[in-house]
Amino acid sequence: MDWHQIFATRMDRMKASEIRELLKLLDQPDIISFAGGIPDPALFPTGAFQDALADALSPANASAALQYSVSEGYAPLRDWIVTQMEALDIPCTRENVLITSGSQQALDYLGKLLLSPGDTALVGWPTYLGALGAFNAYEPHYDRLAPRGNRSAADYAEAAHANGGRVKFAYASVDFANPTGETLDRASREGILTLADELDIAVIEDSAYQVLRYDGTPIPPMLALEIARKGSIENCRTLYCGSFSKSLAPGLRVGWICGASEVIGRLVLMKQAADLHSSTINQMAINTVARSVFADHTAGLRRTYAARRDAMLAALETHMPDGVTWTRPEGGMFVWITLPKHMDGADLLRTSLESQRVAFVPGQAFFADRSGANTLRLSFSLADDAKIEEGVRRLAAAIRAF
Amino acid sequence: MDWHQIFATRMDRMKASEIRELLKLLDQPDIISFAGGIPDPALFPTGAFQDALADALSPANASAALQYSVSEGYAPLRDWIVTQMEALDIPCTRENVLITSGSQQALDYLGKLLLSPGDTALVGWPTYLGALGAFNAYEPHYDRLAPRGNRSAADYAEAAHANGGRVKFAYASVDFANPTGETLDRASREGILTLADELDIAVIEDSAYQVLRYDGTPIPPMLALEIARKGSIENCRTLYCGSFSKSLAPGLRVGWICGASEVIGRLVLMKQAADLHSSTINQMAINTVARSVFADHTAGLRRTYAARRDAMLAALETHMPDGVTWTRPEGGMFVWITLPKHMDGADLLRTSLESQRVAFVPGQAFFADRSGANTLRLSFSLADDAKIEEGVRRLAAAIRAF
C-alpha cells in the first residue's frame, strides 16, 4: 500500500529530525552531553509524589482518580494555578484555566485553534523547536517576530496576505527561552502587545521556565502587562502557557493555558474531541505536590541549576577561543553559542562526537528559515560542575580543531 | 477582541453539545441515569494500581517514571500489547505499536494523519460520537459506511470527488459498539476490507470494548482478517485502536494503535509534535497491572456487566410498550433503543427528566447526517439490578406518556 497518497497534506511538514536521530545514539558513558534540555531526575520530589499518589488511591479518592474526568481539568488544580497566576499580577478565575498534557499540548492546541493552512505565525529567529513542530501540523507560514524591529504591522499583514492567509498570532518564549536562554525585556514585551493590537492577533506566551530565575529582576508576563492595559483578562489577546515539567516533573504530563474564558471554552471542546482529558490521577498528584512543596522545591532547583549555569559560564570564559560568543542567561537550562560565521554547527557536532566525545544541539533547527547554521545550544541542567568544565574544555578543543 | 475572526476554519465544526450540557446537570440523587458510558469505579483494580505506582516510584524506577520518555511509548508495555495482539491472530512487533493517551487520542491522530479539508470519511449511521468529534477537527465530509450495502467503490469515490476530496478511510467500531451495542459479523468485516482495497483507503478499527464479550463467539478483528489475506501486518491498511479504559481504568489515559510500522513511524513524529509522549508513570503502572491481573480482572468485569446487561434486557422485555425495539448486545456497555418513527429522543429526554427522573442519551448526535431522532442509547454499566429495573420501568412510563 502506498500510504503517501492518502496522508493529509500536513504530513509533508512532519519529518524526522536528522539531529534528533543522531542524538538518540548518545547513550555511551564516555560522551559528555549538553544536548538534552531535560530536568535532572536526581532533583525530582519523589517522596512528595509517593505520598500524593498514595493519597489519590486512598479509599476516599481512588474512584475519582482512576475514572474519566472533565475536559477542562481537575478543579482544585485549576484553583491552585489561579493563585500562582494572581501572584504574577494575572487576576483570573478557574474559568480562565485549561489543564493540558504538558505545555507542548498547549502549543499544539493553540496552533489548532488559530491556524488554517496558509496563515502566518510570527516567531523568533531562533525559537523553540517544539513550537515549530506543533504549529507545522496546521500548515502555517512563518514570519520573523522582531520585538523592536522596524517592520510595521502593515508590513506583516501584507506579507501574510501575499502568502494566502493572515497573521494569526505572535509566539514568544519570554523567560530564559529555549534555545537561547535569553529573556525578553519589558519594552520588547510591550512592543509585542502593541504589534498584536495593531494586527488584531493573538499572543502565545510560553512561560515553561518561569520559576527557574536565578538572578536579575523578574519581568511581568505579557499577560500581566496586557491586563494592566485593558483592565481584565477577558479583554486580553495573550494566552499564557505554563508547565509543571520544569518545576515538579515532566513524566506526568501536566501543563496549562491561562487566557480569556471565551478561548478556554473553545479549547475545552477541542480537548474533549482530542483526548477527553489529561490523566485524572496525575492532575490530583500534581495538585497535592504543588500545594505541599512547590515553593521550597523550586527554591532548591534554583540553587542547584544556578551553580551549574555559573560553572558553564566560567568554563566558557576560560576555554572558548576568540570569535565565539554566548548568552548569559538569568535562569532556565540553556546557553546559546554563536560560532564564527563560516562554521557549521551540524558539522561540528559530527567531529565533536568523534574526536572529543561531547554532544550539543546544532542551532539551525531552531530557525524557521533554516538560517543560524553557526549556532549551538548547550544545556547545563544535567551535568555536575566537573563534567561541565571538562565538556566545555572538549567543545572548545573541537571548535579550535574545526 | 473578536476571536471568531482569527479562529481556524476547523473551529466552526467544534460546538458544545446541547445534550452534553443538559446531562452535566444530572448530579441529583433521585435521577436514575443510563446516560454515562463509563466503567463502574467500584470495579477498578485499585489495589493493583497502588502496588504498581509504589513500584514505579521505588528508588530503582522513580527517575524514569517522573522523567520525559520516548514518543512511541514505554517499551515493556508495547511488548505486552504485542502478546495481546498475537493472541488475536495479529502477529506484530513493538514497531507496530504506538502508545496513545487513550483511544480517543488514537482517533484524533488518525484523523490528523489522513484527513485534509474536504476529504471523506466513511462511518456508520450511527457511529461513535467521539470519533465524529475527533475527525471534525480535520474538516471532512462523511459518507455512510454500509458494510453490506449495494453501493460500489466507484459510487463512494465519485461522491467524495464531488465534495472536493477523496475517501481516506472507513471507520468502524467492531465489537459491542458505542452506541448500538452491536457487533460487526465476519462477512461485514470482510466486506469493509474488500471495499477498502477497492478504494485504496485505510481502515480504522475501533476495538475499545474488545475484552468485554459476555457470550457468543468472538469474531477476528479486521486487522487479523486482513493479515490472513495479505501475509503480514506490514501489507495491511487496517489500523487497530485499543484501550485500557474499559479493561483497567480510564483515568490514566492509556490506549494504543497497532498497524504497519510505516504508519506508526509517522504517528510517532505526530505525537512528538503534539504532546511529546503519554505519561511515563502511567504507562509503567498500566504495564505492571496488565501483567499481574489483566486476565482475572477482565473475567470479573465480564461477570458483573453481563448480569447488568441481562437485567436491562429483561426489564425492557417486561416494560417496553409495543413499537419500541432494542438491540441485544453480546458485550460492552450499551443497548440501543428505537422508538416509533414520530418520537423525538431529545424531547423525550426533557420530559423523562422532569416527570420520571430518568436519563439517557438521545441518539441523533451519533448520526453524521443528524438523522435517527427516534433513537436512544442506554448504558447498563453503572447501575445495579434494582436501579436498572426501576429505571427501565420509568423510561417505559415516559415513553407511554409521550
PDB file of C-alpha atoms in Angstrom, chain B residues 251-398:
ATOM      1  CA  GLY B 251      -8.261   7.892  34.420  1.00  0.00           C
ATOM      2  CA  LEU B 252      -4.663   7.094  33.423  1.00  0.00           C
ATOM      3  CA  ARG B 253      -5.381   7.764  29.718  1.00  0.00           C
ATOM      4  CA  VAL B 254      -3.569   4.872  28.063  1.00  0.00           C
ATOM      5  CA  GLY B 255      -4.513   3.304  24.754  1.00  0.00           C
ATOM      6  CA  TRP B 256      -2.696   2.227  21.607  1.00  0.00           C
ATOM      7  CA  ILE B 257      -2.648   1.985  17.829  1.00  0.00           C
ATOM      8  CA  CYS B 258      -1.420  -1.187  16.145  1.00  0.00           C
ATOM      9  CA  GLY B 259      -0.615  -1.131  12.432  1.00  0.00           C
ATOM     10  CA  ALA B 260       2.030  -1.119   9.718  1.00  0.00           C
ATOM     11  CA  SER B 261       5.336   0.220  11.050  1.00  0.00           C
ATOM     12  CA  GLU B 262       5.492   2.875   8.323  1.00  0.00           C
ATOM     13  CA  VAL B 263       2.305   4.424   9.682  1.00  0.00           C
ATOM     14  CA  ILE B 264       3.333   4.008  13.317  1.00  0.00           C
ATOM     15  CA  GLY B 265       6.586   5.826  12.496  1.00  0.00           C
ATOM     16  CA  ARG B 266       4.661   8.796  11.110  1.00  0.00           C
ATOM     17  CA  LEU B 267       2.361   8.808  14.133  1.00  0.00           C
ATOM     18  CA  VAL B 268       5.398   8.863  16.448  1.00  0.00           C
ATOM     19  CA  LEU B 269       6.511  12.102  14.775  1.00  0.00           C
ATOM     20  CA  MET B 270       2.988  13.459  15.134  1.00  0.00           C
ATOM     21  CA  LYS B 271       2.886  12.584  18.824  1.00  0.00           C
ATOM     22  CA  GLN B 272       6.309  14.131  19.417  1.00  0.00           C
ATOM     23  CA  ALA B 273       4.991  17.384  17.961  1.00  0.00           C
ATOM     24  CA  ALA B 274       1.618  17.231  19.711  1.00  0.00           C
ATOM     25  CA  ASP B 275       2.351  16.221  23.328  1.00  0.00           C
ATOM     26  CA  LEU B 276       5.834  14.613  23.359  1.00  0.00           C
ATOM     27  CA  HIS B 277       4.595  11.352  24.914  1.00  0.00           C
ATOM     28  CA  SER B 278       1.881   9.871  27.125  1.00  0.00           C
ATOM     29  CA  SER B 279       2.502   9.985  30.864  1.00  0.00           C
ATOM     30  CA  THR B 280       5.556   7.864  31.656  1.00  0.00           C
ATOM     31  CA  ILE B 281       4.485   6.793  35.129  1.00  0.00           C
ATOM     32  CA  ASN B 282       1.003   5.855  33.900  1.00  0.00           C
ATOM     33  CA  GLN B 283       2.411   3.658  31.152  1.00  0.00           C
ATOM     34  CA  MET B 284       4.644   1.931  33.714  1.00  0.00           C
ATOM     35  CA  ALA B 285       1.704   1.412  36.075  1.00  0.00           C
ATOM     36  CA  ILE B 286      -0.589   0.078  33.341  1.00  0.00           C
ATOM     37  CA  ASN B 287       2.179  -2.301  32.259  1.00  0.00           C
ATOM     38  CA  THR B 288       2.595  -3.671  35.792  1.00  0.00           C
ATOM     39  CA  VAL B 289      -1.143  -4.019  36.390  1.00  0.00           C
ATOM     40  CA  ALA B 290      -1.759  -5.597  32.978  1.00  0.00           C
ATOM     41  CA  ARG B 291       0.986  -8.148  33.537  1.00  0.00           C
ATOM     42  CA  SER B 292      -0.289  -9.046  37.003  1.00  0.00           C
ATOM     43  CA  VAL B 293      -4.095  -9.034  36.887  1.00  0.00           C
ATOM     44  CA  PHE B 294      -5.406  -8.485  33.342  1.00  0.00           C
ATOM     45  CA  ALA B 295      -6.981 -11.894  32.685  1.00  0.00           C
ATOM     46  CA  ASP B 296      -8.535 -12.337  36.135  1.00  0.00           C
ATOM     47  CA  HIS B 297      -9.665  -8.753  36.354  1.00  0.00           C
ATOM     48  CA  THR B 298     -11.383  -8.659  32.983  1.00  0.00           C
ATOM     49  CA  ALA B 299     -13.067 -12.009  33.752  1.00  0.00           C
ATOM     50  CA  GLY B 300     -14.584 -10.361  36.830  1.00  0.00           C
ATOM     51  CA  LEU B 301     -15.744  -7.363  34.804  1.00  0.00           C
ATOM     52  CA  ARG B 302     -17.442  -9.659  32.316  1.00  0.00           C
ATOM     53  CA  ARG B 303     -19.366 -11.466  35.059  1.00  0.00           C
ATOM     54  CA  THR B 304     -20.632  -8.239  36.604  1.00  0.00           C
ATOM     55  CA  TYR B 305     -21.501  -6.367  33.414  1.00  0.00           C
ATOM     56  CA  ALA B 306     -23.118  -9.451  31.846  1.00  0.00           C
ATOM     57  CA  ALA B 307     -25.538  -9.609  34.776  1.00  0.00           C
ATOM     58  CA  ARG B 308     -26.403  -5.936  34.329  1.00  0.00           C
ATOM     59  CA  ARG B 309     -26.965  -6.399  30.623  1.00  0.00           C
ATOM     60  CA  ASP B 310     -29.255  -9.333  31.388  1.00  0.00           C
ATOM     61  CA  ALA B 311     -31.147  -7.212  33.913  1.00  0.00           C
ATOM     62  CA  MET B 312     -31.623  -4.451  31.357  1.00  0.00           C
ATOM     63  CA  LEU B 313     -32.783  -6.764  28.585  1.00  0.00           C
ATOM     64  CA  ALA B 314     -35.211  -8.454  30.986  1.00  0.00           C
ATOM     65  CA  ALA B 315     -36.578  -5.109  32.152  1.00  0.00           C
ATOM     66  CA  LEU B 316     -37.005  -3.904  28.564  1.00  0.00           C
ATOM     67  CA  GLU B 317     -38.899  -7.100  27.762  1.00  0.00           C
ATOM     68  CA  THR B 318     -41.153  -6.560  30.768  1.00  0.00           C
ATOM     69  CA  HIS B 319     -41.875  -2.863  30.479  1.00  0.00           C
ATOM     70  CA  MET B 320     -41.472  -1.502  26.960  1.00  0.00           C
ATOM     71  CA  PRO B 321     -44.626  -0.774  25.006  1.00  0.00           C
ATOM     72  CA  ASP B 322     -45.252  -2.142  21.545  1.00  0.00           C
ATOM     73  CA  GLY B 323     -43.444  -0.307  18.761  1.00  0.00           C
ATOM     74  CA  VAL B 324     -40.232   0.086  20.751  1.00  0.00           C
ATOM     75  CA  THR B 325     -37.329  -2.157  19.687  1.00  0.00           C
ATOM     76  CA  TRP B 326     -33.815  -2.630  21.037  1.00  0.00           C
ATOM     77  CA  THR B 327     -30.515  -4.373  20.375  1.00  0.00           C
ATOM     78  CA  ARG B 328     -29.304  -7.457  22.268  1.00  0.00           C
ATOM     79  CA  PRO B 329     -25.562  -6.863  22.730  1.00  0.00           C
ATOM     80  CA  GLU B 330     -23.126  -9.726  23.325  1.00  0.00           C
ATOM     81  CA  GLY B 331     -20.860  -7.416  25.329  1.00  0.00           C
ATOM     82  CA  GLY B 332     -19.901  -3.824  26.048  1.00  0.00           C
ATOM     83  CA  MET B 333     -21.996  -1.291  27.940  1.00  0.00           C
ATOM     84  CA  PHE B 334     -24.856  -0.234  25.670  1.00  0.00           C
ATOM     85  CA  VAL B 335     -28.348  -1.102  24.496  1.00  0.00           C
ATOM     86  CA  TRP B 336     -29.777   0.912  21.603  1.00  0.00           C
ATOM     87  CA  ILE B 337     -33.473   1.712  21.571  1.00  0.00           C
ATOM     88  CA  THR B 338     -35.521   2.567  18.512  1.00  0.00           C
ATOM     89  CA  LEU B 339     -38.753   4.408  19.231  1.00  0.00           C
ATOM     90  CA  PRO B 340     -41.702   4.710  16.890  1.00  0.00           C
ATOM     91  CA  LYS B 341     -40.784   6.970  13.965  1.00  0.00           C
ATOM     92  CA  HIS B 342     -42.654  10.065  15.093  1.00  0.00           C
ATOM     93  CA  MET B 343     -40.967  10.250  18.516  1.00  0.00           C
ATOM     94  CA  ASP B 344     -38.015  12.536  19.197  1.00  0.00           C
ATOM     95  CA  GLY B 345     -35.399  11.278  21.674  1.00  0.00           C
ATOM     96  CA  ALA B 346     -34.269  14.739  22.740  1.00  0.00           C
ATOM     97  CA  ASP B 347     -37.834  15.801  23.546  1.00  0.00           C
ATOM     98  CA  LEU B 348     -38.334  12.524  25.382  1.00  0.00           C
ATOM     99  CA  LEU B 349     -35.217  13.221  27.473  1.00  0.00           C
ATOM    100  CA  ARG B 350     -36.640  16.546  28.620  1.00  0.00           C
ATOM    101  CA  THR B 351     -39.944  15.043  29.679  1.00  0.00           C
ATOM    102  CA  SER B 352     -38.311  11.910  31.161  1.00  0.00           C
ATOM    103  CA  LEU B 353     -36.069  14.036  33.352  1.00  0.00           C
ATOM    104  CA  GLU B 354     -38.988  16.114  34.531  1.00  0.00           C
ATOM    105  CA  SER B 355     -41.693  13.534  35.057  1.00  0.00           C
ATOM    106  CA  GLN B 356     -39.784  10.277  35.608  1.00  0.00           C
ATOM    107  CA  ARG B 357     -36.304  11.327  36.745  1.00  0.00           C
ATOM    108  CA  VAL B 358     -34.573   9.002  34.302  1.00  0.00           C
ATOM    109  CA  ALA B 359     -31.733   9.959  31.946  1.00  0.00           C
ATOM    110  CA  PHE B 360     -30.271   8.539  28.710  1.00  0.00           C
ATOM    111  CA  VAL B 361     -28.571   9.886  25.605  1.00  0.00           C
ATOM    112  CA  PRO B 362     -30.806  10.769  22.629  1.00  0.00           C
ATOM    113  CA  GLY B 363     -29.432   9.043  19.541  1.00  0.00           C
ATOM    114  CA  GLN B 364     -29.389  11.824  16.962  1.00  0.00           C
ATOM    115  CA  ALA B 365     -25.893  13.076  17.868  1.00  0.00           C
ATOM    116  CA  PHE B 366     -24.460   9.695  16.822  1.00  0.00           C
ATOM    117  CA  PHE B 367     -25.579  10.203  13.230  1.00  0.00           C
ATOM    118  CA  ALA B 368     -23.276  12.213  10.989  1.00  0.00           C
ATOM    119  CA  ASP B 369     -26.329  13.239   8.957  1.00  0.00           C
ATOM    120  CA  ARG B 370     -28.375  14.114  12.087  1.00  0.00           C
ATOM    121  CA  SER B 371     -30.994  11.511  11.299  1.00  0.00           C
ATOM    122  CA  GLY B 372     -32.069   8.949  13.902  1.00  0.00           C
ATOM    123  CA  ALA B 373     -34.079  11.353  16.041  1.00  0.00           C
ATOM    124  CA  ASN B 374     -36.187   8.412  17.244  1.00  0.00           C
ATOM    125  CA  THR B 375     -33.297   6.536  18.874  1.00  0.00           C
ATOM    126  CA  LEU B 376     -31.799   6.388  22.384  1.00  0.00           C
ATOM    127  CA  ARG B 377     -28.659   4.991  23.938  1.00  0.00           C
ATOM    128  CA  LEU B 378     -28.908   3.295  27.323  1.00  0.00           C
ATOM    129  CA  SER B 379     -25.859   2.239  29.304  1.00  0.00           C
ATOM    130  CA  PHE B 380     -26.096  -0.579  31.835  1.00  0.00           C
ATOM    131  CA  SER B 381     -22.526  -0.251  33.157  1.00  0.00           C
ATOM    132  CA  LEU B 382     -23.157   1.890  36.220  1.00  0.00           C
ATOM    133  CA  ALA B 383     -26.438   0.762  37.772  1.00  0.00           C
ATOM    134  CA  ASP B 384     -27.257  -2.265  39.913  1.00  0.00           C
ATOM    135  CA  ASP B 385     -30.058  -4.661  39.002  1.00  0.00           C
ATOM    136  CA  ALA B 386     -32.720  -2.921  41.087  1.00  0.00           C
ATOM    137  CA  LYS B 387     -31.870   0.503  39.622  1.00  0.00           C
ATOM    138  CA  ILE B 388     -31.912  -0.941  36.120  1.00  0.00           C
ATOM    139  CA  GLU B 389     -35.358  -2.485  36.631  1.00  0.00           C
ATOM    140  CA  GLU B 390     -36.728   0.705  38.165  1.00  0.00           C
ATOM    141  CA  GLY B 391     -35.106   2.975  35.580  1.00  0.00           C
ATOM    142  CA  VAL B 392     -36.397   0.995  32.618  1.00  0.00           C
ATOM    143  CA  ARG B 393     -39.879   0.935  34.194  1.00  0.00           C
ATOM    144  CA  ARG B 394     -39.766   4.730  34.482  1.00  0.00           C
ATOM    145  CA  LEU B 395     -38.446   5.131  30.941  1.00  0.00           C
ATOM    146  CA  ALA B 396     -41.258   2.967  29.600  1.00  0.00           C
ATOM    147  CA  ALA B 397     -43.752   5.114  31.505  1.00  0.00           C
ATOM    148  CA  ALA B 398     -42.234   8.254  29.989  1.00  0.00           C
TER     149      ALA B 398
END
